[in-house]
């Protein structure tokens, strides 16, 4: 090789090498989308950040479609059309989520209950036409609820309702389940640093890119977004908040929010405005945040005792902060 040719090759290599090495360098990417009825924000740092973030988002969208109770193609749709005594087969994945939900119902004294859909549909909170139902309507719909009225057959993944008109809504656990799955996908892709925020349902993977623990702000109820009453430092764990201010409507100066008390079918009034649950399992944190919101401070104490490694932070009606 003459000198000129040699130099040409060197220059070409110098141009190609940095371009190729980009693929092996750590970088931070962000993704935003709308799924599971909420805004999804993902921040991922790592060599495979782009493909890992795409895969995590795709998984969240898959779960969104799976949980959709309106699509006639979804497993939940078929189940929700079933009459009493009919055994409806669902996928192993959905079955497991329903079973987990029922177990959480039992351990929270029924405060978390995925069978509230007939009552929730009356209120229609989160739709364009929410309304305050007549008390008779609520009593009628309550007749068609109760997790204890579901029969779960593990061997063939079938679900059977004991009453006509029963329906399931996994909205109280879906975001947490999706966060678990997305975090698993990121970890399997070798990602050591990521933050998944599914509308306030947060999962912190590893540490921040600067090596510090992730800091998650807890929203002050009814204040501007981003105004926090407390900040928690976490790593490889989930922080989930259920708040009255998240979804509600006003009628005659009264606020009606989306977290229902399974005992009376009305938006829960338990003396707290938000309930935050911190634990490694985001699906559990999601369901428990709803249950704690319904149960109030006394219930929160019992729930904290019933579940291992679960931390609870409440913001009361009086602005007091309680921790269990
Ligand atoms: P979250 O925002 O996680 O607290 O979940 C609230 C959502 O779960 C609501 O929008 C309903 O779809 C559903 N839901 C409301 N009340 C309950 C309850 N007591 N148990 C289970 N799910 C509920
Ligand atoms: Mg929840």
XYZ file of N, CA and C in Angstrom, residues 99-250:
456
model
N -56.777 -13.393 39.701
C -56.531 -14.141 40.940
C -55.766 -13.274 41.957
N -54.734 -12.587 41.477
C -53.978 -11.686 42.362
C -54.911 -10.622 42.939
N -55.774 -10.071 42.082
C -56.718 -9.034 42.527
C -57.633 -9.564 43.631
N -58.127 -10.799 43.438
C -59.034 -11.390 44.436
C -58.303 -11.612 45.760
N -57.023 -12.013 45.661
C -56.246 -12.226 46.898
C -56.039 -10.895 47.630
N -55.797 -9.833 46.855
C -55.614 -8.513 47.474
C -56.942 -8.041 48.088
N -58.044 -8.348 47.426
C -59.368 -8.005 47.984
C -59.514 -8.636 49.364
N -59.176 -9.940 49.442
C -59.309 -10.654 50.713
C -58.443 -10.039 51.802
N -57.203 -9.685 51.423
C -56.269 -9.162 52.427
C -56.492 -7.689 52.759
N -57.393 -7.020 52.006
C -57.684 -5.609 52.324
C -59.125 -5.453 52.798
N -59.723 -6.560 53.200
C -61.100 -6.508 53.695
C -62.084 -6.024 52.636
N -61.773 -6.284 51.365
C -62.696 -5.927 50.286
C -62.573 -4.485 49.809
N -61.605 -3.723 50.335
C -61.460 -2.310 49.915
C -61.052 -2.215 48.448
N -60.245 -3.185 47.990
C -59.904 -3.266 46.567
C -60.822 -4.312 45.959
N -61.579 -3.936 44.924
C -62.526 -4.892 44.356
C -62.705 -4.626 42.862
N -62.230 -5.579 42.028
C -62.282 -5.392 40.571
C -63.685 -5.606 40.011
N -64.650 -5.987 40.850
C -66.011 -6.232 40.336
C -66.914 -4.998 40.448
N -66.310 -3.828 40.720
C -67.125 -2.620 40.905
C -67.619 -1.993 39.594
N -67.267 -2.599 38.470
C -67.562 -1.959 37.183
C -69.038 -1.544 37.005
N -70.025 -2.374 37.390
C -71.412 -1.926 37.206
C -71.699 -0.595 37.917
N -71.096 -0.383 39.067
C -71.285 0.876 39.802
C -70.487 2.001 39.123
N -69.227 1.696 38.760
C -68.374 2.709 38.118
C -68.998 3.194 36.808
N -69.649 2.280 36.078
C -70.280 2.665 34.805
C -71.410 3.660 35.019
N -72.118 3.561 36.150
C -73.193 4.520 36.454
C -72.626 5.929 36.611
N -71.532 6.044 37.340
C -70.894 7.349 37.593
C -70.243 7.892 36.322
N -69.697 6.985 35.515
C -69.044 7.352 34.245
C -67.970 8.422 34.423
N -67.255 8.352 35.542
C -66.195 9.336 35.800
C -65.025 9.070 34.849
N -64.516 10.132 34.249
C -63.436 9.965 33.274
C -63.978 9.948 31.850
N -65.321 9.907 31.709
C -65.923 10.008 30.373
C -66.420 11.452 30.193
N -67.010 11.704 29.032
C -67.509 13.073 28.785
C -68.817 13.349 29.507
N -69.476 12.279 29.957
C -70.781 12.471 30.600
C -70.879 11.860 31.992
N -70.076 12.333 32.931
C -70.213 11.804 34.290
C -71.508 12.340 34.919
N -72.041 11.596 35.872
C -73.286 12.068 36.522
C -73.411 11.451 37.902
N -74.243 12.090 38.739
C -74.511 11.528 40.064
C -75.726 10.608 39.916
N -75.534 9.298 40.085
C -76.672 8.377 39.913
C -77.675 8.501 41.062
N -78.900 8.040 40.831
C -79.910 7.955 41.896
C -79.448 6.875 42.886
N -79.816 7.052 44.157
C -79.347 6.063 45.137
C -79.876 4.659 44.824
N -81.100 4.596 44.245
C -81.675 3.287 43.875
C -80.845 2.591 42.809
N -80.341 3.395 41.881
C -79.505 2.815 40.808
C -78.235 2.215 41.407
N -77.658 2.966 42.361
C -76.410 2.491 42.978
C -76.662 1.195 43.744
N -77.761 1.153 44.488
C -78.072 -0.073 45.236
C -78.264 -1.251 44.286
N -78.927 -0.989 43.162
C -79.154 -2.048 42.167
C -77.842 -2.555 41.598
N -76.936 -1.602 41.275
C -75.646 -1.997 40.689
C -74.787 -2.728 41.717
N -74.876 -2.295 42.985
C -74.076 -2.949 44.042
C -74.417 -4.434 44.176
N -75.684 -4.760 43.851
C -76.122 -6.166 43.884
C -75.283 -7.037 42.966
N -74.732 -6.405 41.921
C -73.977 -7.168 40.912
C -72.480 -7.085 41.151
N -72.073 -6.744 42.368
C -70.637 -6.646 42.660
C -70.240 -7.638 43.763
N -68.963 -7.622 44.080
C -68.459 -8.476 45.160
C -67.466 -9.497 44.635
N -66.193 -9.337 44.988
C -65.160 -10.271 44.503
C -65.462 -11.694 44.944
N -66.174 -11.826 46.086
C -66.492 -13.170 46.581
C -67.532 -13.856 45.680
N -68.126 -13.109 44.763
C -69.085 -13.697 43.820
C -68.444 -14.134 42.502
N -67.093 -14.179 42.501
C -66.371 -14.711 41.327
C -65.868 -16.098 41.711
N -66.000 -17.055 40.800
C -65.401 -18.374 41.035
C -64.238 -18.518 40.047
N -63.043 -18.741 40.573
C -61.861 -18.842 39.715
C -61.412 -20.296 39.645
N -61.418 -20.853 38.427
C -60.993 -22.245 38.243
C -59.599 -22.271 37.635
N -58.631 -22.551 38.486
C -57.218 -22.491 38.094
C -56.882 -23.478 36.961
N -57.458 -24.706 37.051
C -57.005 -25.757 36.113
C -57.307 -25.425 34.648
N -58.410 -24.714 34.363
C -58.682 -24.389 32.953
C -58.774 -22.875 32.702
N -58.269 -22.082 33.645
C -58.259 -20.615 33.500
C -59.649 -20.066 33.171
N -60.665 -20.575 33.857
C -62.000 -20.021 33.621
C -62.469 -19.226 34.827
N -63.321 -18.264 34.516
C -63.910 -17.411 35.550
C -65.419 -17.540 35.430
N -66.070 -17.606 36.580
C -67.525 -17.771 36.583
C -68.104 -16.762 37.568
N -69.155 -16.083 37.159
C -69.811 -15.146 38.070
C -70.995 -15.835 38.751
N -71.229 -15.502 40.013
C -72.368 -16.096 40.713
C -73.656 -15.335 40.430
N -73.514 -14.086 39.913
C -74.717 -13.271 39.671
C -74.739 -12.748 38.242
N -75.936 -12.584 37.690
C -76.071 -11.977 36.361
C -75.621 -10.526 36.412
N -75.033 -10.073 35.308
C -74.696 -8.648 35.195
C -73.382 -8.256 35.842
N -72.671 -9.240 36.394
C -71.369 -8.892 37.001
C -70.361 -8.555 35.905
N -69.428 -7.663 36.233
C -68.397 -7.252 35.282
C -67.107 -6.913 36.010
N -66.006 -7.107 35.294
C -64.683 -6.861 35.882
C -64.011 -5.665 35.220
N -63.311 -4.868 36.027
C -62.491 -3.767 35.506
C -61.143 -3.825 36.221
N -60.071 -3.983 35.442
C -58.745 -4.115 36.053
C -58.007 -2.771 36.148
N -58.760 -1.668 35.998
C -58.179 -0.316 36.007
C -57.405 0.035 37.269
N -57.716 -0.628 38.368
C -57.039 -0.325 39.629
C -55.705 -1.039 39.806
N -55.352 -1.921 38.857
C -54.109 -2.699 38.984
C -53.313 -2.737 37.669
N -53.965 -2.324 36.559
C -53.363 -2.464 35.221
C -52.076 -1.657 35.043
N -52.065 -0.413 35.537
C -50.874 0.424 35.335
C -49.673 -0.181 36.078
N -49.928 -0.688 37.259
C -48.853 -1.300 38.033
C -48.338 -2.558 37.374
N -49.257 -3.367 36.854
C -48.858 -4.594 36.167
C -48.015 -4.243 34.942
N -48.464 -3.234 34.187
C -47.728 -2.808 32.988
C -46.338 -2.289 33.374
N -46.256 -1.570 34.496
C -44.956 -1.050 34.949
C -44.020 -2.204 35.306
N -44.551 -3.232 35.972
C -43.740 -4.425 36.296
C -43.172 -5.051 35.032
N -44.047 -5.248 34.052
C -43.642 -5.925 32.809
C -42.613 -5.083 32.044
N -42.865 -3.776 31.967
C -41.942 -2.896 31.234
C -40.578 -2.870 31.930
N -40.586 -2.834 33.261
C -39.321 -2.817 34.011
C -38.547 -4.112 33.765
N -39.287 -5.235 33.712
C -38.642 -6.527 33.470
C -37.969 -6.546 32.099
N -38.666 -5.997 31.113
C -38.116 -5.948 29.750
C -36.846 -5.097 29.721
N -36.859 -3.971 30.416
C -35.682 -3.095 30.452
C -34.513 -3.811 31.129
N -34.798 -4.467 32.256
C -33.722 -5.156 32.983
C -33.139 -6.280 32.132
N -34.022 -7.036 31.442
C -33.540 -8.129 30.577
C -32.686 -7.603 29.421
N -32.922 -6.339 29.047
C -32.125 -5.742 27.959
C -30.832 -5.147 28.502
N -30.558 -5.379 29.777
C -29.307 -4.921 30.374
C -29.336 -3.476 30.856
N -30.528 -2.888 30.909
C -30.646 -1.489 31.346
C -30.500 -1.403 32.872
N -29.634 -0.502 33.307
C -29.378 -0.348 34.745
C -29.964 0.956 35.283
N -30.527 1.775 34.390
C -31.043 3.070 34.823
C -32.237 3.482 33.974
N -33.417 3.533 34.614
C -34.620 3.950 33.872
C -35.694 4.401 34.840
N -36.538 5.295 34.376
C -37.689 5.717 35.165
C -38.941 5.551 34.309
N -39.870 4.756 34.832
C -41.136 4.546 34.132
C -42.206 5.301 34.896
N -42.906 6.187 34.215
C -43.988 6.923 34.876
C -45.269 6.711 34.082
N -46.162 5.900 34.649
C -47.430 5.607 33.992
C -48.513 6.381 34.742
N -48.605 7.666 34.454
C -49.621 8.507 35.087
C -49.552 8.480 36.598
N -48.373 8.687 37.149
C -48.236 8.714 38.610
C -47.911 7.355 39.203
N -47.957 6.335 38.361
C -47.569 4.995 38.793
C -46.114 4.825 38.361
N -45.193 5.024 39.304
C -43.770 5.120 38.950
C -43.017 3.837 39.289
N -42.114 3.439 38.388
C -41.191 2.348 38.690
C -39.782 2.868 38.399
N -38.905 2.834 39.408
C -37.535 3.308 39.242
C -36.617 2.107 39.077
N -36.018 1.976 37.897
C -35.086 0.873 37.627
C -33.666 1.344 37.972
N -32.989 0.602 38.842
C -31.596 0.920 39.193
C -31.457 2.329 39.746
N -30.394 2.996 39.288
C -30.133 4.356 39.750
C -30.146 5.345 38.593
N -30.106 6.626 38.953
C -30.010 7.653 37.916
C -28.664 7.500 37.203
N -28.540 8.113 36.040
C -27.282 7.954 35.279
C -26.093 8.558 36.027
N -26.371 9.467 37.007
C -25.252 10.027 37.778
C -24.949 9.183 39.020
N -25.587 8.002 39.117
C -25.290 7.083 40.217
C -26.093 7.348 41.488
N -26.868 8.416 41.500
C -27.709 8.713 42.676
C -29.009 7.915 42.587
N -29.675 7.755 43.754
C -30.987 7.106 43.730
C -31.991 8.030 43.027
N -33.021 7.435 42.460
C -34.073 8.235 41.831
C -34.839 8.999 42.908
N -35.235 10.211 42.607
C -36.056 10.981 43.552
C -37.440 11.163 42.938
N -38.448 10.699 43.671
C -39.817 10.776 43.162
C -40.621 11.726 44.040
N -41.191 12.743 43.422
C -41.982 13.729 44.161
C -43.416 13.243 44.343
N -43.960 13.465 45.539
C -45.363 13.087 45.791
C -46.221 14.347 45.652
N -47.124 14.316 44.707
C -47.963 15.464 44.351
C -48.817 15.941 45.530
N -48.773 17.247 45.776
C -49.689 17.803 46.792
C -51.088 17.818 46.177
N -52.062 17.134 46.832
C -53.407 17.070 46.254
C -53.994 18.455 45.967
N -54.635 18.569 44.838
C -55.364 19.772 44.402
C -54.457 20.969 44.107
N -53.140 20.798 44.129
C -52.223 21.897 43.795
C -51.678 21.699 42.372
N -51.005 22.724 41.863
C -50.436 22.658 40.511
C -49.564 21.405 40.369
N -49.626 20.770 39.197
C -48.804 19.582 38.940
C -47.330 19.922 39.166
N -46.650 19.071 39.901
C -45.228 19.320 40.150
C -44.986 19.968 41.509
N -46.094 20.311 42.211
C -45.925 20.844 43.565
C -45.988 19.651 44.530
N -44.861 19.381 45.185
C -44.758 18.151 45.974
C -44.815 18.405 47.471
N -45.458 17.503 48.221
C -45.466 17.633 49.679
C -44.333 16.832 50.300
N -43.721 15.969 49.469
C -42.620 15.137 49.969
C -41.896 14.529 48.768
N -40.617 14.249 48.934
C -39.863 13.570 47.879
C -39.226 12.318 48.479
N -39.333 11.194 47.764
C -38.726 9.961 48.279
C -37.577 9.539 47.361
N -36.505 8.986 47.955
C -35.359 8.498 47.176
C -35.478 6.986 47.073
N -35.491 6.477 45.853
C -35.725 5.039 45.675
C -34.830 4.446 44.596
N -34.752 3.105 44.610
C -34.010 2.368 43.596
C -34.654 0.990 43.459
N -34.856 0.529 42.241
C -35.490 -0.772 41.971
C -36.761 -0.980 42.777
N -37.586 0.021 42.779
C -38.863 -0.113 43.478
C -39.912 0.778 42.816
N -41.158 0.588 43.269
C -42.269 1.298 42.664
C -42.913 2.257 43.661
N -43.338 3.395 43.169
C -44.007 4.401 44.013
C -45.323 4.732 43.316
N -46.422 4.381 43.970
C -47.730 4.566 43.323
C -48.666 5.387 44.202
N -49.289 6.382 43.610
C -50.212 7.239 44.369
C -51.615 7.153 43.781
N -52.608 6.991 44.652
C -54.006 7.123 44.258
C -54.510 8.409 44.877
N -55.088 9.277 44.053
C -55.542 10.555 44.587
C -56.920 10.926 44.080
N -57.684 11.571 44.964
C -59.023 12.019 44.593
C -58.937 13.011 43.429
N -57.875 13.828 43.403
C -57.699 14.890 42.402
C -57.352 14.366 41.018
N -57.043 13.056 40.904
C -56.590 12.497 39.627
C -57.696 12.493 38.569
N -58.885 12.106 39.004
C -60.008 12.035 38.063
C -61.290 12.312 38.842
N -62.004 13.353 38.456
C -63.217 13.716 39.207
C -64.091 14.642 38.370
N -65.308 14.875 38.847
C -66.135 15.930 38.259
C -66.848 16.653 39.400
N -67.382 17.831 39.088
C -68.074 18.610 40.120
C -69.543 18.729 39.763
